[in-house]
CSV table of C-alpha atoms in Angstrom, one decimal:
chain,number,residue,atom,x,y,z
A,1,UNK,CA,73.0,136.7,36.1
A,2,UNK,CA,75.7,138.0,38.2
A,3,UNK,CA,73.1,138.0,41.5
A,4,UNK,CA,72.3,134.5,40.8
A,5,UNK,CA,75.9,133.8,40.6
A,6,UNK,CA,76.8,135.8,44.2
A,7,UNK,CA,73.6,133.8,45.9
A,8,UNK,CA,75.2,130.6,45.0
A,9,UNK,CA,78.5,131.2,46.1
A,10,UNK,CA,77.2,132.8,49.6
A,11,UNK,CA,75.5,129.5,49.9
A,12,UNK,CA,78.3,127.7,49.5
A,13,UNK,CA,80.4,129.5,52.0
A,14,UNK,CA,77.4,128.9,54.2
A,15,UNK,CA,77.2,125.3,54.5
A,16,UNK,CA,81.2,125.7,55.0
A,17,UNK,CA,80.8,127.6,58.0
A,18,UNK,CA,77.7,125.5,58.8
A,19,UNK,CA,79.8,122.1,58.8
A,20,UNK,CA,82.9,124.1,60.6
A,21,UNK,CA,80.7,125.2,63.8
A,22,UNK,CA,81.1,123.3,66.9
A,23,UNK,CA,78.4,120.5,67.6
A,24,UNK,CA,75.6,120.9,70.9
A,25,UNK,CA,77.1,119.5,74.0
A,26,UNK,CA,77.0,115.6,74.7
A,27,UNK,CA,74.6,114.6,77.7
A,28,UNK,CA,76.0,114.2,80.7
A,29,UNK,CA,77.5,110.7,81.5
A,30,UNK,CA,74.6,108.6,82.3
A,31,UNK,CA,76.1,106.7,85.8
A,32,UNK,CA,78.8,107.5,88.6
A,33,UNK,CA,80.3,104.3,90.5
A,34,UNK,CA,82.1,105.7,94.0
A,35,UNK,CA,84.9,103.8,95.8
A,36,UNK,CA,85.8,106.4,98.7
A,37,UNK,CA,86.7,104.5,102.1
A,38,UNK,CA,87.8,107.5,104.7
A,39,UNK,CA,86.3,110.2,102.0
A,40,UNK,CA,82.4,109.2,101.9
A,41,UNK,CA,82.3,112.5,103.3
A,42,UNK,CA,84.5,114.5,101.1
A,43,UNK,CA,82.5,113.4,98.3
A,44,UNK,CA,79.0,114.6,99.1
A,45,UNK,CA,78.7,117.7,97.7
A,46,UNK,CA,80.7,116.3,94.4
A,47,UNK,CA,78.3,113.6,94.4
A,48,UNK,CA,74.9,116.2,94.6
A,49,UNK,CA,76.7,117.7,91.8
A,50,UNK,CA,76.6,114.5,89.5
A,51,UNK,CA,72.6,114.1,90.2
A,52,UNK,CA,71.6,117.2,89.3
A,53,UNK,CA,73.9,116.6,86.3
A,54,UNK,CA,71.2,114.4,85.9
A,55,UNK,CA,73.7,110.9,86.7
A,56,UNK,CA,72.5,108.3,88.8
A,57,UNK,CA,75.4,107.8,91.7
A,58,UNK,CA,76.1,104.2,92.9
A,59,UNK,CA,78.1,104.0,95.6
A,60,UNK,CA,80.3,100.5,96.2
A,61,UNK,CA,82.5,101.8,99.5
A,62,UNK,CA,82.5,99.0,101.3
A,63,UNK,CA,81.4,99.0,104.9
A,64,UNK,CA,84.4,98.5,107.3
A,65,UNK,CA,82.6,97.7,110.2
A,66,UNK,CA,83.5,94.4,112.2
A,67,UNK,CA,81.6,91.8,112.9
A,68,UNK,CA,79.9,92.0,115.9
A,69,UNK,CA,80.2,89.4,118.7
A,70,UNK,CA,77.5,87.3,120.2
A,71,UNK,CA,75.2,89.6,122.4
A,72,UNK,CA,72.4,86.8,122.8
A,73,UNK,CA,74.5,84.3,124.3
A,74,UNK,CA,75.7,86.7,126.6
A,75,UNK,CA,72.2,87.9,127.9
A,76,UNK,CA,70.8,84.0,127.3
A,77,UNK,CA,73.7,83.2,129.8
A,78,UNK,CA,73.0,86.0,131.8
A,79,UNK,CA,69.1,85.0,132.0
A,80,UNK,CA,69.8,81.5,132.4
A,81,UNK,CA,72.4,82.0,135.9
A,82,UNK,CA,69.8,84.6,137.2
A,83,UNK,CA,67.1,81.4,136.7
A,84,UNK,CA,69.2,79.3,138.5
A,85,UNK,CA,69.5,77.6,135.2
A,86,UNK,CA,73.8,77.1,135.6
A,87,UNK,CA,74.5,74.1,133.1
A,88,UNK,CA,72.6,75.8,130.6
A,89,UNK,CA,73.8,79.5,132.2
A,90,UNK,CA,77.8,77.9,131.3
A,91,UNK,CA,76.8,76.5,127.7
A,92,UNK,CA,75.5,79.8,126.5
A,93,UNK,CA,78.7,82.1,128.4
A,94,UNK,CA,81.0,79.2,126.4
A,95,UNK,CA,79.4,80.3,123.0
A,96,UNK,CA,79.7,84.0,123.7
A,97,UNK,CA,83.3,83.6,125.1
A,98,UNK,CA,84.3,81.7,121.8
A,99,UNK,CA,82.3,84.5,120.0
A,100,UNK,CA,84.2,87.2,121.7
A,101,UNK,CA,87.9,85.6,121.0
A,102,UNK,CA,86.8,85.7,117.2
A,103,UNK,CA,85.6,89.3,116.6
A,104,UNK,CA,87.7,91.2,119.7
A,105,UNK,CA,84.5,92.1,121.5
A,106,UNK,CA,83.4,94.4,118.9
A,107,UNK,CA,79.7,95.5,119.7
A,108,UNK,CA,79.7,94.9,123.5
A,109,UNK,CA,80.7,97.1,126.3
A,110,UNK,CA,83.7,97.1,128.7
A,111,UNK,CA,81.1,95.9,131.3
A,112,UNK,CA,79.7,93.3,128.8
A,113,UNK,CA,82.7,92.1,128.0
A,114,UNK,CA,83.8,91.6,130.7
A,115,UNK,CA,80.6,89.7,132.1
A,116,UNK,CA,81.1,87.2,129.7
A,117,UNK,CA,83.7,85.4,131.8
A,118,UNK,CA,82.2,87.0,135.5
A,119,UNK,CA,78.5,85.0,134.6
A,120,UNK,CA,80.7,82.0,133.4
A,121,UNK,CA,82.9,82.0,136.6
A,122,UNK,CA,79.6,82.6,138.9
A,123,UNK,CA,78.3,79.5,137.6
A,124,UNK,CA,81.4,77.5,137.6
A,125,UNK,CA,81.3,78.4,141.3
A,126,UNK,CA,77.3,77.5,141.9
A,127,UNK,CA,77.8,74.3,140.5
A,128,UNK,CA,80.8,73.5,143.0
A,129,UNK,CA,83.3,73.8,140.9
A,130,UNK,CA,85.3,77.5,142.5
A,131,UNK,CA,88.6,75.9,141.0
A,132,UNK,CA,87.6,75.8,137.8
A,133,UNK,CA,86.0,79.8,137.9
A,134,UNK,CA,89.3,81.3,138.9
A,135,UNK,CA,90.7,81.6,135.3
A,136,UNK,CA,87.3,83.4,134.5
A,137,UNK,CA,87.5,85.6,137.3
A,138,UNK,CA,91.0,86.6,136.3
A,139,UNK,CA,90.0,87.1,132.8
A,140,UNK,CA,87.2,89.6,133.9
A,141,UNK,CA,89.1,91.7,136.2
A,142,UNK,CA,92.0,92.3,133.6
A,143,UNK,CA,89.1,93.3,131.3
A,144,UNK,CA,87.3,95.6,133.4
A,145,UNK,CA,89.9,96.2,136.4
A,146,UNK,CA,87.4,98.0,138.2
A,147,UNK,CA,84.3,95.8,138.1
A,148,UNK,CA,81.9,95.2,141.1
A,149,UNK,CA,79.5,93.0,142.1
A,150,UNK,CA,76.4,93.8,144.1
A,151,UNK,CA,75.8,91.9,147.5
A,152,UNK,CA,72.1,92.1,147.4
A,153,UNK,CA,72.3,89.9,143.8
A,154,UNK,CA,75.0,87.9,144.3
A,155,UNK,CA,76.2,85.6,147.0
A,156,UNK,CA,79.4,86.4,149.2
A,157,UNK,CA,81.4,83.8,148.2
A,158,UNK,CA,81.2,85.0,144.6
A,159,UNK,CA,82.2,88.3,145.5
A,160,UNK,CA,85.3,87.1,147.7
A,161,UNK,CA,86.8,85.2,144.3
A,162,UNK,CA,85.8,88.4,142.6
A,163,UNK,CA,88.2,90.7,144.8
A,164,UNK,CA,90.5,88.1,145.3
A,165,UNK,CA,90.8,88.3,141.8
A,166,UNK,CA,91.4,92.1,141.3
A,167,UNK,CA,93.7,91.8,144.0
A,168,UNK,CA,95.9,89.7,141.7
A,169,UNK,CA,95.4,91.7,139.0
A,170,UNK,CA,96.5,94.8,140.3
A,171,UNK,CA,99.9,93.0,141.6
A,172,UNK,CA,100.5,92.0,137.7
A,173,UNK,CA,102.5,94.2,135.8
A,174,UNK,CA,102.0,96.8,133.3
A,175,UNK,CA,103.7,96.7,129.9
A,176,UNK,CA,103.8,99.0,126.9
A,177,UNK,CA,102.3,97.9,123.9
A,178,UNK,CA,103.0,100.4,120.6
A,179,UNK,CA,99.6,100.8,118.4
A,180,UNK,CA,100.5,101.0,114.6
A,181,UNK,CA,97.7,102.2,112.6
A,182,UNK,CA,96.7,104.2,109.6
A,183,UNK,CA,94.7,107.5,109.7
A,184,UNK,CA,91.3,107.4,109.9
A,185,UNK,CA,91.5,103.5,112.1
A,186,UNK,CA,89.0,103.6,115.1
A,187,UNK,CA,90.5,101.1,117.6
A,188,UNK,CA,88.4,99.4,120.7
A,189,UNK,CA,91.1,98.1,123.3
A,190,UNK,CA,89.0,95.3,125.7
A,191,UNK,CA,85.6,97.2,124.9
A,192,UNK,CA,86.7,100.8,125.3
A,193,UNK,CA,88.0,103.1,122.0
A,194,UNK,CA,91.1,105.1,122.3
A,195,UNK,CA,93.2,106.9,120.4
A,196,UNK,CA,96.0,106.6,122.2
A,197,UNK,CA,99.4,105.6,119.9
A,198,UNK,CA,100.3,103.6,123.1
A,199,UNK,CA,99.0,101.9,126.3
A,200,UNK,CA,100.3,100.3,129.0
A,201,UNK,CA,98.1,96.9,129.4
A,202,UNK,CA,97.9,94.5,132.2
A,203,UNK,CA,100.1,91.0,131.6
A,204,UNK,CA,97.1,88.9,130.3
A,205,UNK,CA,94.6,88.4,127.7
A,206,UNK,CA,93.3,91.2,126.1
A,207,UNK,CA,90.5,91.9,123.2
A,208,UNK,CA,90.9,94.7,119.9
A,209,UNK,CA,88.9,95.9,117.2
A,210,UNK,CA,90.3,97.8,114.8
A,211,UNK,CA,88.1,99.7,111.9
A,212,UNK,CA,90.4,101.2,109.3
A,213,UNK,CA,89.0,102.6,106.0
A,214,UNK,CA,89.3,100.0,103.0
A,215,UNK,CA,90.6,97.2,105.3
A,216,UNK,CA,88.9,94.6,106.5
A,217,UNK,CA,88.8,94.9,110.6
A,218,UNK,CA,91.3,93.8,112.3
A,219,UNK,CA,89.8,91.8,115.1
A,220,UNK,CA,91.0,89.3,117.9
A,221,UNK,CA,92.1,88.2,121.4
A,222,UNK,CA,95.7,88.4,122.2
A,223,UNK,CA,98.1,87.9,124.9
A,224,UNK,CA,100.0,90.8,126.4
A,225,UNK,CA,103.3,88.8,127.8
A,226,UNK,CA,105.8,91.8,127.1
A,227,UNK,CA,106.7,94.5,125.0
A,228,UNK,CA,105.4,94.8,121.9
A,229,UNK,CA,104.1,96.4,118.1
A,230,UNK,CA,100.6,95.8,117.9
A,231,UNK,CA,99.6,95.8,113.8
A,232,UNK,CA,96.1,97.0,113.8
A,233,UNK,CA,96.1,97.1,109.8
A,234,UNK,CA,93.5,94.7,108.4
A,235,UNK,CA,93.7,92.8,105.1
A,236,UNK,CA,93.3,95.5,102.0
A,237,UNK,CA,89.5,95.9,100.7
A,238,UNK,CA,90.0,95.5,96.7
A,239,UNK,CA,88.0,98.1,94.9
A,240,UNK,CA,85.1,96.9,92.3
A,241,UNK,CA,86.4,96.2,88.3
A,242,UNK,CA,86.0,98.1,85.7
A,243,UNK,CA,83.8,95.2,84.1
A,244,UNK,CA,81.7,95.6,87.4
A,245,UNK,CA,80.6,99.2,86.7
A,246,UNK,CA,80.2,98.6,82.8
A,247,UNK,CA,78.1,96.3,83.0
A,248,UNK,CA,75.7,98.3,85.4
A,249,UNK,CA,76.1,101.1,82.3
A,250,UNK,CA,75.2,98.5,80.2
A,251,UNK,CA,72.1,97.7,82.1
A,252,UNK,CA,71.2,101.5,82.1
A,253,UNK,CA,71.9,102.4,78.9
A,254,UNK,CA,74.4,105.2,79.4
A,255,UNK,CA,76.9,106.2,76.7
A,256,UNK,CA,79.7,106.5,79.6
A,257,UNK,CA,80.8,105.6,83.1
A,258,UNK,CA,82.8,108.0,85.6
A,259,UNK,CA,84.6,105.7,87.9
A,260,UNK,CA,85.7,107.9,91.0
A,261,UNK,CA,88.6,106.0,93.4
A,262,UNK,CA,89.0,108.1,96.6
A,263,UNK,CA,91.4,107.6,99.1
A,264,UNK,CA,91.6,110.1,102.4
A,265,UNK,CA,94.5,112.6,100.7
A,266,UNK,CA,93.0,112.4,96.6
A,267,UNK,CA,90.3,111.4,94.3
A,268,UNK,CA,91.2,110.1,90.8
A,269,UNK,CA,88.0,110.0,88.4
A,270,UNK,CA,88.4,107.7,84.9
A,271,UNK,CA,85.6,108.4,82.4
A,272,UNK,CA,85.0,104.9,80.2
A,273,UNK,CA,83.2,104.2,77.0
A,274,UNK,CA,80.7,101.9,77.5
A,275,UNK,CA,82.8,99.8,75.1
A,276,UNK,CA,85.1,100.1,77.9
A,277,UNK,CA,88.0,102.4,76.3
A,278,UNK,CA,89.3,105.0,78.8
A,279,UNK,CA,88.5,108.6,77.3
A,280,UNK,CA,89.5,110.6,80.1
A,281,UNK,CA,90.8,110.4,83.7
A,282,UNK,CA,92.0,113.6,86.4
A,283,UNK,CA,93.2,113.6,89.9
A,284,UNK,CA,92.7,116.0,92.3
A,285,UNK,CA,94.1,116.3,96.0
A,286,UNK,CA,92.0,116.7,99.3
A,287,UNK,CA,91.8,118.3,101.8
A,288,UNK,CA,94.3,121.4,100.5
A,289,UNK,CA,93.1,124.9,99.8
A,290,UNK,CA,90.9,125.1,96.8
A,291,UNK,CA,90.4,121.3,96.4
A,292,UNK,CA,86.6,121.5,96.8
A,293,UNK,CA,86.3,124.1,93.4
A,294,UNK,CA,88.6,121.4,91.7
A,295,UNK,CA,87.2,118.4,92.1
A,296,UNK,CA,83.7,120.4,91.0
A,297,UNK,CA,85.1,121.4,88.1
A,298,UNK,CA,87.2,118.6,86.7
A,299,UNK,CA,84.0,116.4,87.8
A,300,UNK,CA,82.0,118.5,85.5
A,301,UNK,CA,84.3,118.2,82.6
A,302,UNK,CA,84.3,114.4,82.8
A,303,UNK,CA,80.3,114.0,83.1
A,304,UNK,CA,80.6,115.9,79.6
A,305,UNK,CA,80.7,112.5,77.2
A,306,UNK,CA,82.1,112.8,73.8
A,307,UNK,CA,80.4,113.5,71.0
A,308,UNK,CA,79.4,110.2,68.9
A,309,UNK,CA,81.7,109.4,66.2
A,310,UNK,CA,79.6,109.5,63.0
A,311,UNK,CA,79.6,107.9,59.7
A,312,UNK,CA,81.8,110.0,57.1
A,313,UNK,CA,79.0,110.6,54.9
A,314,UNK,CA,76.7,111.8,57.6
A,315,UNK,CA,79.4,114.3,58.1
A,316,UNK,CA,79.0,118.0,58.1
A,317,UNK,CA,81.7,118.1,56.3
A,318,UNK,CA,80.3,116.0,53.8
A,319,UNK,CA,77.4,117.4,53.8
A,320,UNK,CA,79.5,121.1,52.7
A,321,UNK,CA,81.2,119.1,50.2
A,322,UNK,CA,78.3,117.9,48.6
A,323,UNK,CA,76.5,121.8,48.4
A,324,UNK,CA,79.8,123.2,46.9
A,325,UNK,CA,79.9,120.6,44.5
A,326,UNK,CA,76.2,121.0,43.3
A,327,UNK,CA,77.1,124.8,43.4
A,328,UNK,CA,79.9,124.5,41.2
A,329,UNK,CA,77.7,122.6,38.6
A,330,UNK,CA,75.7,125.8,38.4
A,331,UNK,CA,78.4,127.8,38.2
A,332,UNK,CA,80.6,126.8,36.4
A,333,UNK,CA,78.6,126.9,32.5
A,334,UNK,CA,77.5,130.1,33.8
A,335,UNK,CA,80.7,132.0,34.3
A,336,UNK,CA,82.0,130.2,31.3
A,337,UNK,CA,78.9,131.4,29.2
A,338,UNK,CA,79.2,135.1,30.5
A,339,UNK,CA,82.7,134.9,29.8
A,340,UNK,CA,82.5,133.9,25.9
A,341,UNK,CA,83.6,136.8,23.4
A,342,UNK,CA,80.8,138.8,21.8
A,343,UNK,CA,79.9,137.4,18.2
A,344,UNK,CA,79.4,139.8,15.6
A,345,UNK,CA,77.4,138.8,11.9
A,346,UNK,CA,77.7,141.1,9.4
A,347,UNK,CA,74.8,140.8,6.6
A,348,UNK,CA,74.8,142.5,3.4
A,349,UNK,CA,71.4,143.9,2.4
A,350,UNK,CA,70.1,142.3,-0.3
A,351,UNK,CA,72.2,138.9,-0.1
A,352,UNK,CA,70.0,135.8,-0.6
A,353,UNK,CA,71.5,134.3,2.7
């Protein structure tokens, strides 16, 4: 009796240390969505760690690079002037000059930039019309200062207007113009990059492309006239919503969504419910000593999803309550039935009873 009783109560205690044991690790979460403009890079090895996590990575950086400025009406103008075509030769050069004013250049070459208004100017002038090419030839030699032309193509009067007007060019003055951008902007000054914080630009009409991460690019003509700040900051990219990602969980069927928002200096990564309920979020610097291991770490604690929240009578807990309840209604008539007092009859021999 008193085994029975000690194998019921160790099987009690069992199911209580049973329901108080930690459950199995969730899955990973089931989908990453990247936003990193200027950190793409930074990223990549976090980003091989989430797929062989087993998460599928979508990245939504958006691409910052400008729009690109009409290369096939330049070489249709070009192709047009060299087939004596100059009407149509004028028509094309007038589509790619209005292309170039729009997006700063961005695509072509100092040298194709400046032919833009050289081909335009060299027809002006074999249609008769020399006064009306001088603002074109002006135009390309502030461009491309240096710019020849070669006297087996081209006729000598065209090159006379072209060196008359580099000569004007070089008399015009230089002025300072001040560069403010942000780290990381690539900036294309009349077809040529530099990274200089300031130039000194010939008086005239000028062309910029500026690329800066998560901006749109800043992109134009301009007139240099004097002095001056040149903002090369482009209108703010806004990142993807929260609804955005979820719904591409939704569509995969993940219990959870990291959401990882990188800048150039830190990444912050936000874990959502599918329901849409933050459960967890961590920021982590870049770029300083140890920031690599971080990131690698905290990433791996936020792939970890939560365990489901389950009904209360699915429980362990429950579960323990229930076997020390059925235990106790075995043991309790048993330990009160060992415990009773003996009882003693006494019979006299020989009573009828």
């Amino acid at each position: 009796m008193r085994r029975a009783i000690l194998a019921t109560a160790l099987a009690s205690i069992a199911c209580l240390v049973y329901a108080a044991s930690p459950a199995a690790a969730a899955p990973a979460a089931g989908l990453v969505v990247v936003w990193a403009p200027g950190a793409t890079e930074a990223l990549a090895p976090a980003l091989a760690q989430a797929r062989r996590a087993g998460a599928a990575v979508i990245d939504t950086t958006p691409s910052v690079l400008p729009e690109a400025a009409d290369l096939a009406a330049l070489r249709a103008g070009q192709t047009a002037y060299d087939n004596l075509r100059f009407d149509d030769a004028v028509a094309a050069l007038g589509r790619a000059a209005q292309s170039v004013e729009l997006t700063g250049g961005a695509g072509l070459s100092q040298r194709q930039l400046s032919d833009v208004f050289l081909y335009r100017a060299l027809a002006a002038v074999a249609l008769g019309t020399p006064e009306a090419a001088w603002d074109d030839f002006v135009r390309a030699a502030v461009v491309a200062p240096s710019r020849e032309l070669d006297p087996a193509q081209f006729a000598p009067r065209a090159i006379e207007q072209l060196e008359r007007a580099r000569g004007h060019v070089a008399a015009l003055p230089r002025i300072r113009v001040r560069l403010l951008r942000e780290p990381g902007c690539v900036v294309s000054l009349d077809g040529a990059v530099t990274a200089e914080p300031e130039v000194a630009l010939v008086r005239g009409h000028h062309y910029l492309v500026a690329a800066c991460p998560g901006r749109r690019a800043a992109q134009r003509g301009f007139d240099v006239v004097e002095e001056a700040e040149l903002g090369l900051v482009g209108a703010p990219l806004p990142a993807p919503s929260d609804d955005a990602a979820l719904v591409q969980g939704r569509t995969l069927g993940v219990p959870a969504v990291l959401i990882i928002t990188a800048s150039a200096n830190a990444v912050l990564m936000r874990r959502l419910g599918i329901e849409g309920r933050e459960q967890a979020r961590s920021a982590v610097p870049l770029g300083a000593a140890g920031s690599d291991r971080a990131l690698g770490q905290e990433l791996a604690r936020l792939l970890r999803s939560p365990s489901p929240v389950a009904p209360w009578y699915r429980s362990r807990w429950a579960w323990a309550a229930a076997g020390v309840l059925a235990a106790s209604a075995v043991l309790v008539p048993l330990v009160l039935q060992n415990n009773d007092p003996p009882t003693v009859v006494i019979r006299p021999e020989g009573a009828p009873w």
